[in-house]
XYZ file of C-alpha atoms in Angstrom:
560
model
C -49.316 225.178 -104.055
C -45.864 223.831 -104.720
C -43.112 225.348 -102.602
C -41.188 227.792 -104.770
C -37.989 227.461 -102.731
C -35.857 224.461 -103.732
C -32.337 223.367 -102.904
C -30.422 223.387 -106.191
C -27.981 220.792 -104.889
C -30.543 218.369 -103.454
C -30.532 215.239 -105.684
C -34.061 214.374 -104.563
C -35.324 217.667 -105.946
C -33.544 217.102 -109.244
C -34.978 213.633 -109.699
C -38.464 214.819 -108.889
C -38.264 217.639 -111.405
C -36.854 215.409 -114.130
C -39.726 212.963 -114.174
C -39.882 211.649 -117.738
C -43.190 209.863 -117.374
C -45.361 212.769 -118.441
C -46.347 212.592 -122.134
C -46.391 216.390 -122.313
C -42.989 216.961 -120.764
C -40.687 219.515 -122.386
C -37.354 218.545 -123.966
C -34.467 217.953 -121.572
C -32.778 221.240 -120.690
C -29.304 221.983 -122.032
C -26.759 222.432 -119.239
C -23.683 222.178 -121.467
C -22.504 225.555 -120.213
C -22.187 224.106 -116.693
C -20.091 221.078 -117.595
C -16.822 221.076 -115.647
C -17.457 224.631 -114.442
C -16.800 225.237 -110.737
C -19.348 228.058 -110.702
C -22.174 225.618 -111.346
C -20.821 222.567 -109.541
C -21.068 221.270 -106.020
C -18.643 218.349 -106.165
C -15.393 217.219 -107.724
C -15.173 213.884 -109.535
C -11.719 212.337 -109.484
C -11.352 209.703 -112.205
C -8.517 207.272 -111.668
C -7.606 205.472 -114.880
C -5.922 202.108 -114.607
C -4.339 199.939 -117.255
C -6.641 197.350 -118.828
C -3.878 194.768 -118.485
C -4.252 194.840 -114.692
C -7.771 193.486 -114.723
C -8.252 190.589 -112.370
C -10.392 188.791 -114.908
C -8.684 187.243 -117.941
C -8.993 189.125 -121.195
C -10.868 186.237 -122.791
C -13.705 186.634 -120.303
C -14.204 190.368 -120.149
C -14.795 193.012 -122.824
C -14.577 196.702 -121.990
C -15.199 198.069 -125.482
C -17.170 197.055 -128.509
C -13.900 196.378 -130.305
C -13.074 193.711 -127.711
C -16.584 192.322 -128.016
C -16.434 192.250 -131.830
C -13.077 190.484 -131.890
C -14.293 187.912 -129.382
C -17.502 187.240 -131.323
C -15.707 187.098 -134.652
C -13.174 184.586 -133.349
C -15.996 182.434 -132.019
C -17.825 182.472 -135.344
C -14.635 181.926 -137.295
C -13.979 178.644 -135.510
C -17.067 177.037 -137.061
C -16.276 175.046 -140.195
C -18.313 175.659 -143.314
C -20.646 172.902 -144.495
C -22.629 172.387 -147.654
C -26.366 172.851 -147.414
C -28.567 171.124 -149.963
C -31.600 173.309 -149.570
C -31.988 174.619 -153.087
C -34.791 172.836 -154.908
C -35.643 173.455 -158.532
C -38.434 172.353 -160.730
C -39.141 172.423 -164.422
C -41.956 174.633 -165.611
C -45.123 172.763 -166.486
C -45.737 172.466 -170.203
C -49.472 172.535 -170.818
C -50.523 170.561 -173.852
C -53.432 171.503 -176.077
C -55.681 168.547 -175.346
C -59.296 169.561 -174.688
C -60.373 169.916 -171.014
C -58.189 167.241 -169.393
C -54.589 168.407 -169.531
C -51.457 166.267 -169.274
C -48.405 168.111 -167.957
C -44.691 167.404 -167.895
C -43.703 168.471 -164.410
C -41.144 168.007 -161.703
C -41.924 168.973 -158.141
C -39.136 168.980 -155.560
C -38.971 166.304 -152.924
C -40.264 168.079 -149.868
C -38.358 165.710 -147.576
C -34.943 166.948 -148.808
C -32.818 168.932 -146.437
C -32.759 172.385 -147.055
C -23.548 181.073 -128.991
C -24.859 183.042 -127.000
C -22.160 184.337 -124.572
C -22.928 186.232 -121.379
C -20.674 189.102 -120.383
C -19.548 188.983 -116.766
C -20.392 192.219 -115.008
C -17.297 193.927 -113.670
C -17.150 195.686 -110.368
C -17.228 199.470 -110.475
C -14.616 200.924 -108.166
C -15.797 203.870 -106.086
C -13.760 205.705 -103.482
C -15.157 208.571 -101.440
C -12.583 210.838 -99.894
C -12.320 214.165 -98.164
C -10.556 216.998 -99.932
C -6.856 217.342 -99.188
C -7.233 221.030 -98.518
C -6.707 222.424 -102.022
C -9.703 222.846 -104.267
C -9.633 220.441 -107.164
C -9.091 222.029 -110.516
C -9.900 221.050 -114.058
C -6.875 218.920 -114.668
C -5.384 215.735 -116.018
C -2.925 214.738 -113.306
C -1.067 212.204 -115.378
C 2.680 211.904 -115.206
C 2.822 209.013 -117.633
C 3.718 206.404 -115.028
C 1.863 203.961 -112.817
C 1.723 204.142 -109.048
C 1.574 201.126 -106.768
C -2.204 200.841 -107.243
C -1.882 200.635 -111.011
C -3.268 204.122 -111.706
C -1.718 205.502 -114.866
C -3.642 208.754 -115.102
C -6.033 210.881 -113.040
C -8.681 213.297 -114.272
C -10.630 215.722 -112.106
C -13.925 217.289 -113.139
C -16.288 219.750 -111.527
C -19.727 218.152 -111.482
C -23.266 219.009 -110.435
C -24.754 216.224 -108.331
C -28.397 217.182 -109.162
C -27.751 216.896 -112.902
C -25.988 213.555 -112.617
C -28.475 212.174 -110.088
C -31.412 213.198 -112.277
C -30.032 211.172 -115.181
C -28.496 208.188 -113.423
C -29.660 206.020 -110.501
C -26.023 205.021 -110.145
C -24.946 208.579 -109.366
C -28.082 209.221 -107.331
C -27.085 206.399 -104.984
C -23.534 207.661 -104.923
C -24.615 211.133 -103.816
C -27.230 209.913 -101.323
C -25.180 207.610 -99.146
C -24.724 209.959 -96.187
C -21.825 212.151 -97.279
C -21.434 215.395 -95.357
C -21.634 218.202 -97.890
C -19.354 220.468 -95.857
C -16.591 217.902 -95.468
C -16.776 215.400 -98.328
C -17.091 217.002 -101.746
C -14.674 214.735 -103.592
C -15.710 211.444 -105.207
C -13.215 209.084 -106.804
C -14.198 206.751 -109.623
C -11.709 204.164 -110.877
C -12.094 202.932 -114.473
C -10.132 201.071 -117.116
C -8.279 203.058 -119.740
C -10.490 201.636 -122.487
C -13.571 203.098 -120.756
C -12.306 206.653 -120.503
C -13.663 208.003 -123.785
C -17.093 206.442 -123.252
C -17.389 207.739 -119.674
C -16.489 211.282 -120.776
C -19.169 211.044 -123.485
C -21.740 209.982 -120.886
C -20.860 212.739 -118.441
C -21.080 215.309 -121.224
C -24.380 213.821 -122.420
C -26.003 214.234 -119.013
C -25.348 217.948 -119.352
C -25.907 218.573 -123.056
C -28.039 215.658 -124.336
C -25.601 215.288 -127.232
C -22.788 212.926 -128.189
C -19.737 213.595 -130.317
C -19.590 209.944 -131.415
C -21.224 209.334 -134.787
C -20.028 205.881 -135.891
C -21.017 202.440 -134.631
C -17.904 201.382 -132.640
C -17.707 204.430 -130.319
C -21.513 204.582 -130.041
C -21.572 200.964 -128.896
C -18.828 201.707 -126.376
C -20.996 204.530 -125.018
C -24.064 202.256 -125.015
C -22.290 199.630 -122.916
C -20.955 202.268 -120.524
C -24.382 203.911 -120.263
C -25.780 200.556 -119.204
C -23.025 200.215 -116.626
C -23.725 203.654 -115.126
C -27.519 203.348 -115.553
C -28.009 206.343 -117.868
C -31.173 205.198 -119.672
C -31.597 208.424 -121.631
C -28.128 207.971 -123.121
C -28.895 204.335 -123.978
C -32.032 205.425 -125.849
C -30.066 208.119 -127.672
C -27.331 205.646 -128.689
C -29.933 203.115 -129.786
C -31.640 205.721 -131.960
C -28.370 206.868 -133.548
C -27.315 203.274 -134.254
C -30.662 202.494 -135.887
C -30.161 205.446 -138.208
C -26.814 204.078 -139.425
C -26.714 201.678 -142.411
C -27.283 198.132 -141.148
C -24.968 195.301 -142.224
C -24.848 191.629 -141.334
C -21.828 192.197 -139.099
C -23.368 195.142 -137.272
C -26.700 193.331 -136.832
C -24.929 190.307 -135.337
C -22.888 192.597 -133.097
C -26.056 194.272 -131.767
C -27.572 190.867 -130.967
C -24.344 189.684 -129.303
C -23.981 192.517 -126.804
C -23.741 191.678 -123.080
C -26.949 190.279 -121.624
C -27.499 193.269 -119.329
C -27.469 195.575 -122.374
C -29.769 193.336 -124.440
C -32.288 193.188 -121.581
C -32.575 196.970 -121.354
C -35.841 198.358 -122.673
C -34.007 201.248 -124.329
C -32.080 198.811 -126.556
C -35.089 196.765 -127.708
C -35.784 198.924 -130.812
C -32.161 198.411 -131.897
C -32.217 194.642 -131.448
C -35.621 194.451 -133.161
C -34.191 196.339 -136.153
C -31.211 193.967 -136.250
C -33.497 190.927 -136.229
C -35.656 192.394 -138.991
C -32.580 193.103 -141.113
C -31.278 189.532 -140.807
C -34.731 188.041 -141.431
C -35.153 190.127 -144.585
C -31.643 189.480 -145.906
C -31.759 185.723 -145.413
C -35.448 185.050 -146.006
C -34.480 182.765 -148.904
C -31.969 180.626 -147.047
C -31.186 178.509 -150.093
C -29.440 181.487 -151.739
C -27.033 181.974 -148.815
C -26.321 178.430 -147.691
C -22.676 178.896 -146.717
C -23.310 182.225 -145.005
C -26.311 181.099 -142.997
C -24.796 177.837 -141.771
C -21.977 179.874 -140.181
C -24.176 182.466 -138.461
C -24.219 182.439 -134.645
C -27.210 181.300 -132.639
C -28.684 184.795 -132.202
C -28.697 185.322 -135.973
C -30.346 181.946 -136.622
C -33.054 182.716 -134.069
C -33.776 186.039 -135.802
C -34.139 184.308 -139.172
C -36.226 181.378 -137.937
C -38.622 183.682 -136.072
C -39.654 185.424 -139.313
C -43.069 184.836 -140.898
C -41.620 185.583 -144.346
C -39.124 182.741 -144.779
C -39.135 181.646 -148.414
C -38.738 177.918 -147.936
C -40.648 175.060 -149.482
C -42.425 174.146 -146.269
C -42.007 173.984 -142.509
C -40.337 170.612 -143.074
C -37.452 172.548 -144.641
C -37.240 174.840 -141.586
C -36.985 171.743 -139.377
C -34.292 170.210 -141.594
C -32.302 173.438 -141.548
C -32.500 173.728 -137.749
C -31.126 170.195 -137.427
C -28.357 170.837 -139.940
C -27.232 174.064 -138.242
C -27.329 172.509 -134.768
C -25.297 169.485 -135.858
C -22.716 171.781 -137.450
C -22.248 173.864 -134.288
C -22.758 171.373 -131.452
C -20.991 168.025 -131.527
C -22.374 166.516 -128.323
C -25.926 165.047 -128.428
C -26.803 166.541 -125.051
C -25.789 170.014 -126.306
C -27.972 169.609 -129.404
C -30.929 168.531 -127.286
C -30.433 171.576 -125.058
C -30.242 174.055 -127.958
C -33.173 172.552 -129.865
C -35.304 172.135 -126.767
C -34.760 175.563 -125.221
C -33.819 177.837 -128.139
C -34.395 176.808 -131.756
C -37.261 174.377 -131.168
C -39.652 177.180 -130.261
C -39.160 178.744 -133.696
C -40.075 175.553 -135.601
C -43.794 175.669 -136.399
C -44.513 171.974 -135.947
C -48.283 172.303 -136.648
C -47.438 173.121 -140.286
C -45.083 170.186 -140.804
C -46.248 167.135 -142.731
C -47.291 164.049 -140.797
C -44.462 162.080 -142.398
C -41.916 164.543 -141.030
C -43.593 164.644 -137.606
C -43.033 160.894 -137.370
C -39.324 161.535 -137.883
C -39.330 164.098 -135.065
C -40.427 161.406 -132.612
C -37.484 159.230 -133.606
C -34.851 161.968 -133.765
C -32.151 161.623 -131.093
C -31.323 165.326 -131.333
C -34.584 166.153 -129.541
C -35.433 165.416 -125.945
C -38.110 162.703 -125.969
C -40.573 164.624 -123.801
C -40.121 167.781 -125.889
C -40.625 165.865 -129.153
C -43.746 164.128 -127.843
C -45.273 167.405 -126.682
C -44.720 169.341 -129.914
C -45.913 166.469 -132.125
C -49.108 165.993 -130.109
C -49.701 169.746 -130.172
C -49.228 169.747 -133.957
C -51.637 166.850 -134.497
C -54.329 168.441 -132.321
C -53.961 171.665 -134.318
C -54.295 169.813 -137.612
C -57.524 168.206 -136.326
C -59.124 171.596 -135.672
C -61.475 173.239 -138.145
C -59.979 175.965 -140.383
C -62.015 178.589 -138.502
C -60.644 177.435 -135.155
C -57.114 177.297 -136.573
C -57.371 180.933 -137.656
C -58.524 181.943 -134.173
C -55.598 180.072 -132.598
C -53.190 181.791 -135.006
C -54.549 185.234 -134.060
C -54.183 184.430 -130.371
C -50.605 183.260 -130.987
C -49.484 186.561 -132.540
C -49.018 188.017 -129.059
C -46.508 185.325 -128.100
C -42.891 184.799 -129.063
C -43.162 181.284 -130.502
C -45.901 182.009 -133.105
C -46.188 178.248 -133.614
C -49.729 178.498 -135.031
C -48.932 181.352 -137.433
C -48.486 180.167 -141.008
C -45.429 181.370 -142.914
C -45.329 182.329 -146.594
C -44.270 178.898 -147.823
C -43.341 178.207 -151.424
C -45.572 175.132 -151.200
C -48.994 175.444 -149.620
C -49.878 173.151 -146.682
C -52.560 170.528 -147.271
C -54.729 168.323 -145.084
C -54.720 164.658 -146.038
C -56.979 161.792 -144.996
C -55.655 158.358 -145.980
C -57.532 155.067 -146.322
C -56.037 151.608 -146.725
C -59.264 149.586 -146.969
C -61.265 148.608 -148.895
C -58.729 150.168 -151.290
C -55.896 152.652 -151.091
C -57.342 156.148 -151.258
C -56.596 159.651 -149.988
C -58.601 162.863 -149.743
C -56.554 166.074 -149.989
C -57.768 169.519 -148.920
C -56.046 172.661 -150.234
C -57.142 176.157 -149.155
C -56.021 179.273 -151.014
C -56.543 182.839 -149.840
C -58.055 185.380 -152.201
C -54.801 187.399 -152.146
C -52.866 184.289 -153.197
C -55.201 183.823 -156.136
C -54.957 187.497 -157.094
C -51.173 187.130 -157.245
C -51.482 184.264 -159.743
C -52.647 186.606 -162.525
C -51.719 186.534 -165.374
C -49.611 183.343 -165.533
C -48.658 182.388 -161.987
C -48.711 179.005 -160.276
C -48.819 177.854 -156.681
C -47.880 174.346 -155.566
C -49.036 172.291 -152.625
C -46.817 170.357 -150.287
C -46.273 166.744 -151.234
C -48.693 164.067 -150.059
C -48.427 160.315 -150.511
C -50.541 157.479 -151.810
C -49.292 153.914 -152.167
C -45.765 155.046 -151.302
C -45.676 157.561 -154.160
C -45.510 161.345 -153.758
C -48.085 163.637 -155.403
C -48.821 167.366 -155.387
C -51.504 169.809 -156.523
C -50.819 172.963 -158.520
C -53.198 175.878 -159.096
C -52.686 178.025 -162.202
C -53.855 181.173 -163.856
C -53.780 180.279 -167.559
C -55.555 180.867 -170.856
C -58.531 178.769 -171.847
C -58.384 176.290 -174.733
C -59.077 178.934 -177.354
C -56.693 181.426 -175.672
C -59.550 183.900 -175.474
C -59.508 184.658 -171.729
C -57.702 183.847 -168.492
C -59.149 181.238 -166.142
C -58.370 179.167 -163.032
C -56.779 175.753 -163.571
C -56.080 172.896 -161.184
C -53.624 170.043 -161.789
C -52.471 166.866 -160.064
C -48.824 165.849 -160.453
C -46.645 162.946 -159.403
C -43.155 163.512 -158.067
C -40.446 162.263 -160.380
C -38.803 159.139 -159.017
C -37.492 156.906 -161.763
C -39.757 155.290 -164.328
C -42.565 154.254 -161.953
C -46.063 154.114 -163.484
C -49.162 154.599 -161.368
C -52.837 154.356 -162.366
C -55.106 156.635 -160.353
C -58.778 157.600 -160.348
C -59.103 161.255 -159.307
C -61.830 163.813 -158.653
C -61.588 167.595 -158.154
C -64.189 169.454 -156.070
C -64.640 172.905 -154.522
C -66.906 174.468 -151.935
C -69.559 176.625 -153.541
C -72.221 179.063 -152.382
C -74.957 179.070 -151.274
C -74.697 175.601 -149.669
C -70.949 175.936 -149.031
C -70.670 172.198 -149.649
C -68.036 170.578 -151.878
C -69.322 170.315 -155.443
C -67.592 167.905 -157.830
C -66.128 169.688 -160.842
C -64.208 167.049 -162.780
C -63.197 163.448 -162.417
C -61.139 161.086 -164.488
C -58.397 158.493 -164.423
C -54.820 158.624 -165.523
C -51.719 156.452 -165.582
C -48.912 158.567 -164.192
C -45.243 158.320 -164.939
C -42.575 160.291 -163.122
C -42.841 164.040 -163.744
C -46.292 164.009 -165.335
C -49.364 165.941 -164.229
C -53.016 165.944 -165.243
C -55.760 168.508 -164.695
C -58.074 171.151 -166.152
C -57.312 174.577 -167.534
C -60.696 175.996 -166.580
C -61.845 174.215 -163.435
C -64.946 176.381 -162.931
C -65.771 176.943 -166.646
C -65.778 180.731 -166.162
C -63.363 183.556 -167.026
C -60.825 184.732 -164.458
C -62.698 188.016 -163.886
C -65.851 186.142 -162.885
C -63.883 183.737 -160.713
C -62.252 186.640 -158.795
C -65.347 188.883 -158.624
C -66.644 190.105 -155.279
C -69.782 187.990 -155.708
C -67.815 184.884 -156.729
C -69.451 181.633 -155.664
C -66.147 180.048 -154.754
C -64.609 182.351 -152.139
C -66.082 181.770 -148.681
C -64.836 184.322 -146.149
C -61.975 185.059 -148.508
C -60.874 181.413 -148.832
C -61.039 179.101 -151.868
C -61.581 175.542 -150.614
C -60.366 172.810 -152.991
C -60.508 169.029 -152.611
C -58.891 166.213 -154.555
C -59.729 162.523 -154.096
C -57.219 159.970 -155.342
C -57.829 156.223 -155.543
C -55.386 153.602 -156.782
C -56.952 151.628 -159.626
C -57.085 147.868 -159.196
């Protein structure tokens, strides 16, 4: 049976009783009535307040409040010049003619190859002075006379404190009260702080008694958060984090949360706040092309939050790569700095396995990447592309537990394709395009989805899947089209064949074939690829969805 007699002023007892690990623990007790009350206190805390101007570290290197931190971060971001970002692609809607079966389209598909600081806070030393009482009991007072003494102290506050309460909430105070002081002789503890920390420290001391804060807005809450980290009051950090998450999030506040001192960012209690900040930035800037000037001037932490998102609305991973290069070149002038940032920070957010082979070749020759890093990521991407779709899906699931998520496919505007190219006996390519059932569902009633560009004979092509009306406009159906990217008045004669995997054999079955002489911006294809209505195509027993995936294939051969 547990001993019923406990020493109220034994910090070890308080810590033991305040164990927060139990899932069924009761809410923290409210000791607000005991705050600064000599009847419920065993020690006196003497707070010496010194002028911030007397800090030994220069102002540019230390920040005591969130206001200092915000000004420092804002100045840093404001020094970066704005640059134009040509990431916005547009294309003309396809005009479907009324020719039977084989359809010729006027189309324009964007050129997929077009382009689309973290600062550590130095920890300051916390000044502690233990002293014996002078003979008079300390009172609740503010012993300020408005002038500085020789030590730089401008004001002194004395508070009656309970060492068990403070020790139960803070390892910092637990160590302070457990370092061999004689209770009968040494009851006074002196803590020296900067003037800018006074309000935050008082909030923390009050919180350890009452579990409440008077601060309700972001700046003072962040001051308290930073001070709570300094004095190791995890419960207060969690409370501040929760209150800050409940406030309206803005770009400035999100960037401020991600730019807090490293010791604060590393704290488990702050992770929900930083996660919310990252999610806000990723959602706001998911279509980077709409915020080109804003995004190019964001700091590194903001760019990492955006690039880590699965929901980026960019044409392809090639565009993510181009953007990462453009941002890095705008913020880092020295090649070695760019290689460091891309190799250790931004490079892990580029999903190289989903880049086109043409762009991967450019990675190998890019001087902004370390050669060994570039070689590794390109080889990794090529090995992934060589895997079967089933194996790729398994690798993507395994990757979801990691931070890089390099095998997880984003929601690209243009769907990735696999391409096999032949030069002999004649120029030919085989293109594989997979569409998920949900992607096809979203096409109804008049949607379109485009593939990434692929090349044959030096000319760019693309596939587009449609939900459209049949020739007689009597029902909706699935259409597939082949288009050539618009580049001048080039003409190109191509033999083509469309095929799809079909049950029960799950082999590719040819659906249509033909030949066509392309000119820039034209497309050819079939309104009703499977010769069935849309409802039959999307039915649960559809022959064309295998494990929820529609597998399409196009073969292109240059005519002699």
